Amino acid sequence: MASMTTGSGDCGCGGGCGGTATSGSGTGARGGIERPRFFPRQLITPDDLTLGQDYFRDRLRRMNRYLHGWGVVCGARVEASTQAWRVVVQPGYLLGPQGDEIMIERDVCFDLRTRCVSAVSGDACDDIAIDPLCPDRTVSTRDPGAPLFVAVRYRQVAARPVRVQPVGCGCDDTGCEFSRWQDGYELCVLDACPESHASPPSMAQFTEPGAIPDCPPCPTDPWVVLAKVTVDEQGKVSAPDNCACRRQLRTTGPYWWNCNEGTRSETQPGSATEAGTKAETKTKADPARPT
């Protein structure tokens, strides 16, 4: 049974991105996302149960987009392979333009002659080859020296098919339905760096107070670019440039420190040291007042 993949939801949840509304009823009349309300003697349908999942997924996407932004959080470096036309994408964690999490858990080999490759796990370079029976996913020629941009986008993949009971009484009218959605991603080759990856804003706007910022616009493409590469006529990949077209997010994840309980014990509530500190502060504020 062929696998089934879908992309993330488009921008349609009322003033923000991250809405899937796959059942067609996830967006209310006023634009807000909806969740199901259950009551006694209610007839529950698959759409009602799916809507409950979509509600929390949409809220998480919206928070990721507005609070954290989108781009590469860590890792996801692209290195040249020893084989022609191939690069290796290292493990990394990313946030897609619609707020979806993209987790690359292991090294993934990607052939630059293919348009796109869907993946939920990594494969060795020896296991990936051009399929001559799928010309729609294969690019026959590449201009030597022309820049190529390795990009990734979120994809959810249907998995674990199960038998479905027939509607009628026939014995041969059985089919299969996928019972799980698995988070995955799709690697593709772009011919140009998207405009959303150019001209990063000044960090001074982040550290210095200013005017009330506008909400970020809804992205028009799903791509997160990882690296810029060039290939010669023999398919030899030059050293990939991982910073030429990459949105790198700032995160506090790698930073930590050692606490110091000794400093805290000297000024515990109710201690003599704390009382002396308060009296000294009050005297400095009003030196003419006797203590």
Coordinates of C-alpha atoms in Angstrom, one line a residue:
M1 CA 0.0 0.0 0.0
A2 CA 1.4 3.3 -1.0
S3 CA 2.3 5.8 1.7
M4 CA 0.5 9.0 2.0
T5 CA 2.0 12.4 2.9
T6 CA 0.6 15.8 3.5
G7 CA 2.1 19.1 4.3
S8 CA 1.3 21.5 7.2
G9 CA -1.8 23.6 7.3
D10 CA -2.0 26.8 5.4
C11 CA -2.5 30.2 7.0
G12 CA -6.2 30.3 7.8
C13 CA -6.9 30.5 11.5
G14 CA -7.9 34.1 11.8
G15 CA -5.1 36.6 12.0
G16 CA -2.3 34.1 12.3
C17 CA -0.7 31.0 10.8
G18 CA -0.7 27.4 12.0
G19 CA -4.3 26.4 11.3
T20 CA -5.0 23.0 9.8
A21 CA -8.7 22.6 10.1
T22 CA -8.4 19.3 8.3
S23 CA -12.0 18.4 9.0
G24 CA -13.3 21.7 7.6
S25 CA -14.7 22.9 10.9
G26 CA -11.6 23.9 12.8
T27 CA -12.0 27.7 12.2
G28 CA -15.0 29.5 13.7
A29 CA -17.1 32.2 12.1
R30 CA -15.1 34.9 13.7
G31 CA -11.7 33.4 12.8
G32 CA -10.8 31.7 16.1
I33 CA -9.8 28.1 16.2
E34 CA -12.4 25.7 17.7
R35 CA -12.3 22.7 20.0
P36 CA -15.1 20.2 20.5
R37 CA -17.5 20.3 23.4
F38 CA -18.8 16.9 24.4
F39 CA -22.1 16.3 26.1
P40 CA -24.3 13.3 27.2
R41 CA -25.9 11.3 24.4
Q42 CA -23.8 13.0 21.7
L43 CA -22.9 11.1 18.6
I44 CA -19.1 11.3 18.3
T45 CA -17.6 11.2 14.8
P46 CA -14.0 10.9 13.6
D47 CA -14.1 14.6 12.8
D48 CA -14.9 15.5 16.4
L49 CA -12.0 13.6 17.7
T50 CA -9.6 14.9 15.1
L51 CA -10.8 18.5 15.8
G52 CA -9.7 18.1 19.4
Q53 CA -6.2 17.2 18.3
D54 CA -6.0 20.0 15.7
Y55 CA -7.0 22.5 18.3
F56 CA -3.9 21.9 20.4
R57 CA -1.6 21.5 17.4
D58 CA -2.8 24.8 16.0
R59 CA -2.2 26.6 19.3
L60 CA 1.3 25.2 19.5
R61 CA 2.1 26.2 15.9
R62 CA 0.8 29.7 16.6
M63 CA 2.9 30.1 19.7
N64 CA 6.0 28.8 17.9
R65 CA 5.5 31.3 15.1
Y66 CA 4.8 34.4 17.1
L67 CA 6.9 33.8 20.2
H68 CA 9.9 31.8 18.9
G69 CA 9.9 32.5 15.1
W70 CA 11.0 30.0 12.5
G71 CA 14.2 28.7 11.1
V72 CA 17.1 26.4 12.2
V73 CA 17.4 26.1 16.0
C74 CA 20.4 23.8 16.1
G75 CA 22.4 21.4 13.9
A76 CA 21.2 20.5 10.4
R77 CA 24.6 21.1 8.9
V78 CA 25.1 20.0 5.3
E79 CA 28.4 18.2 4.4
A80 CA 29.6 17.0 1.0
S81 CA 29.6 13.2 0.5
T82 CA 32.3 11.1 -1.0
Q83 CA 29.8 10.0 -3.7
A84 CA 28.9 12.2 -6.7
W85 CA 25.8 14.4 -6.5
R86 CA 25.2 13.6 -2.9
V87 CA 25.3 15.5 0.4
V88 CA 24.8 14.5 4.0
V89 CA 22.4 16.4 6.2
Q90 CA 23.4 16.1 9.8
P91 CA 20.9 15.8 12.7
G92 CA 19.1 19.0 13.7
Y93 CA 16.0 20.7 15.1
L94 CA 14.0 23.3 13.2
L95 CA 10.8 25.2 13.3
G96 CA 8.9 25.5 10.0
P97 CA 7.3 28.7 8.7
Q98 CA 3.9 27.5 9.9
G99 CA 5.2 26.6 13.3
D100 CA 5.7 22.9 12.8
E101 CA 8.6 21.1 14.5
I102 CA 11.1 19.4 12.1
M103 CA 13.3 16.9 13.8
I104 CA 16.2 15.3 11.8
E105 CA 17.3 12.6 14.1
R106 CA 20.2 11.1 12.2
D107 CA 22.4 11.6 9.1
V108 CA 20.4 11.7 5.9
C109 CA 22.0 11.3 2.5
F110 CA 20.4 13.4 -0.2
D111 CA 20.9 13.1 -4.0
L112 CA 20.9 16.6 -5.6
R113 CA 19.6 15.1 -8.8
T114 CA 16.2 14.4 -7.2
R115 CA 13.7 17.1 -6.8
C116 CA 12.4 16.0 -3.4
V117 CA 12.8 13.1 -1.0
S118 CA 10.4 12.5 1.9
A119 CA 11.9 10.9 5.0
V120 CA 11.0 10.1 8.6
S121 CA 14.4 8.6 9.3
G122 CA 17.9 8.7 7.9
D123 CA 19.3 6.4 5.2
A124 CA 22.9 5.6 4.3
C125 CA 24.2 7.0 1.0
D126 CA 24.6 3.5 -0.4
D127 CA 20.9 2.9 0.0
I128 CA 19.6 5.8 -2.1
A129 CA 19.6 5.8 -5.8
I130 CA 17.8 7.5 -8.7
D131 CA 14.7 5.6 -9.6
P132 CA 14.3 5.5 -13.4
L133 CA 10.6 4.7 -13.1
C134 CA 9.8 8.0 -11.4
P135 CA 10.9 10.7 -13.8
D136 CA 8.6 13.2 -12.0
R137 CA 11.0 13.1 -9.0
T138 CA 14.2 13.1 -11.0
V139 CA 16.1 16.0 -12.6
S140 CA 18.1 14.7 -15.6
T141 CA 20.5 17.7 -15.9
R142 CA 21.9 20.3 -13.6
D143 CA 23.8 23.4 -14.8
P144 CA 27.4 23.0 -13.7
G145 CA 28.5 25.7 -11.3
A146 CA 24.9 27.0 -10.7
P147 CA 24.1 27.4 -7.1
L148 CA 21.7 24.9 -5.5
F149 CA 19.9 25.4 -2.2
V150 CA 19.2 22.4 0.0
A151 CA 15.9 23.0 1.9
V152 CA 13.5 21.1 4.1
R153 CA 9.9 21.4 4.9
Y154 CA 7.5 19.6 7.3
R155 CA 5.5 16.6 6.1
Q156 CA 3.3 14.3 8.0
V157 CA 3.3 10.7 6.8
A158 CA 0.4 8.2 7.2
A159 CA 1.5 4.9 8.8
R160 CA 0.3 1.6 10.3
P161 CA -2.5 0.5 7.9
V162 CA -5.2 -1.6 9.4
R163 CA -8.1 -3.6 8.0
V164 CA -11.5 -1.8 7.8
Q165 CA -14.7 -3.6 8.3
P166 CA -17.0 -3.5 5.2
V167 CA -20.1 -1.3 5.3
G168 CA -22.3 -4.0 3.8
C169 CA -22.5 -7.7 4.3
G170 CA -20.0 -8.7 1.5
C171 CA -17.0 -10.6 2.5
D172 CA -14.7 -9.2 -0.2
D173 CA -15.5 -5.6 0.4
T174 CA -12.6 -5.0 2.9
G175 CA -10.1 -2.3 2.7
C176 CA -7.2 -0.6 4.6
E177 CA -6.9 2.7 6.4
F178 CA -3.9 4.3 7.9
S179 CA -4.2 4.4 11.7
R180 CA -1.4 6.8 12.5
W181 CA 0.2 10.1 11.5
Q182 CA 3.9 10.3 11.8
D183 CA 5.8 13.6 11.8
G184 CA 8.4 13.7 9.0
Y185 CA 10.0 16.1 6.6
E186 CA 10.9 16.5 3.0
L187 CA 14.3 17.5 1.5
C188 CA 14.2 19.4 -1.8
V189 CA 16.5 21.4 -4.1
L190 CA 15.6 25.0 -4.7
D191 CA 17.1 27.1 -7.6
A192 CA 17.2 30.3 -5.6
C193 CA 17.3 31.6 -2.0
P194 CA 13.8 32.6 -0.9
E195 CA 13.2 36.2 -0.1
S196 CA 12.2 35.2 3.5
H197 CA 15.8 34.2 4.1
A198 CA 17.4 37.4 3.0
S199 CA 18.0 40.7 4.9
P200 CA 17.8 39.6 8.6
P201 CA 16.6 42.3 10.9
S202 CA 18.9 44.2 13.2
M203 CA 19.4 42.7 16.7
A204 CA 19.2 46.2 18.1
Q205 CA 15.4 46.0 17.7
F206 CA 15.5 43.0 20.0
T207 CA 17.6 44.4 22.8
E208 CA 16.5 48.1 22.8
P209 CA 13.0 49.3 23.6
G210 CA 11.0 50.7 20.7
A211 CA 7.6 51.0 19.3
I212 CA 4.9 48.3 19.5
P213 CA 5.9 45.7 16.9
D214 CA 3.5 44.4 14.3
C215 CA 2.6 40.7 14.1
P216 CA 4.8 38.9 11.5
P217 CA 3.2 38.3 8.2
C218 CA 2.0 34.8 7.2
P219 CA 4.8 33.0 5.2
T220 CA 4.1 32.2 1.6
D221 CA 6.4 29.2 1.3
P222 CA 7.1 26.2 3.6
W223 CA 10.9 26.0 3.1
V224 CA 13.7 26.2 5.6
V225 CA 17.0 26.5 3.7
L226 CA 19.9 24.6 5.1
A227 CA 22.9 25.3 2.7
K228 CA 24.0 26.5 -0.6
V229 CA 26.0 24.1 -2.8
T230 CA 27.6 24.0 -6.2
V231 CA 28.3 20.9 -8.3
D232 CA 30.7 20.5 -11.3
E233 CA 30.1 18.5 -14.5
Q234 CA 31.3 15.2 -12.8
G235 CA 28.9 15.7 -9.9
K236 CA 31.6 16.6 -7.4
V237 CA 30.0 18.7 -4.7
S238 CA 32.1 21.7 -3.4
A239 CA 32.2 22.6 0.3
P240 CA 28.6 23.5 1.2
D241 CA 28.0 27.0 2.5
N242 CA 25.8 26.6 5.5
C243 CA 25.4 30.3 6.3
A244 CA 24.8 31.8 2.8
C245 CA 21.0 31.4 3.0
R246 CA 20.0 30.2 6.5
R247 CA 17.6 31.6 9.1
Q248 CA 19.3 30.7 12.4
L249 CA 17.2 31.2 15.5
R250 CA 18.6 32.4 18.8
T251 CA 17.9 30.0 21.6
T252 CA 18.7 29.8 25.3
G253 CA 18.8 26.0 25.2
P254 CA 22.7 25.6 25.2
Y255 CA 23.2 28.1 28.0
W256 CA 23.2 27.3 31.8
W257 CA 25.1 28.2 34.9
N258 CA 26.0 27.0 38.4
C259 CA 23.8 28.3 41.2
N260 CA 25.3 29.8 44.4
E261 CA 23.3 29.0 47.5
G262 CA 25.9 30.6 49.7
T263 CA 24.9 34.1 48.5
R264 CA 21.2 33.4 49.1
S265 CA 21.8 32.1 52.7
E266 CA 23.3 35.4 53.8
T267 CA 20.0 37.2 53.1
Q268 CA 17.3 34.7 53.9
P269 CA 14.0 36.2 55.0
G270 CA 13.9 37.1 58.7
S271 CA 17.7 36.8 59.2
A272 CA 19.8 39.5 61.0
T273 CA 21.7 40.1 57.8
E274 CA 18.5 40.9 55.9
A275 CA 17.3 43.3 58.7
G276 CA 20.6 45.1 58.6
T277 CA 20.4 45.4 54.9
K278 CA 16.9 46.9 55.1
A279 CA 18.0 49.4 57.8
E280 CA 21.0 50.4 55.8
T281 CA 18.9 51.0 52.7
K282 CA 16.4 53.1 54.7
T283 CA 19.1 55.2 56.2
K284 CA 20.6 56.0 52.8
A285 CA 17.2 57.0 51.6
D286 CA 16.5 59.3 54.5
P287 CA 19.8 60.2 56.3
A288 CA 18.1 62.8 58.5
R289 CA 15.8 60.3 60.1
P290 CA 17.1 58.6 63.3
T291 CA 17.3 54.8 63.3

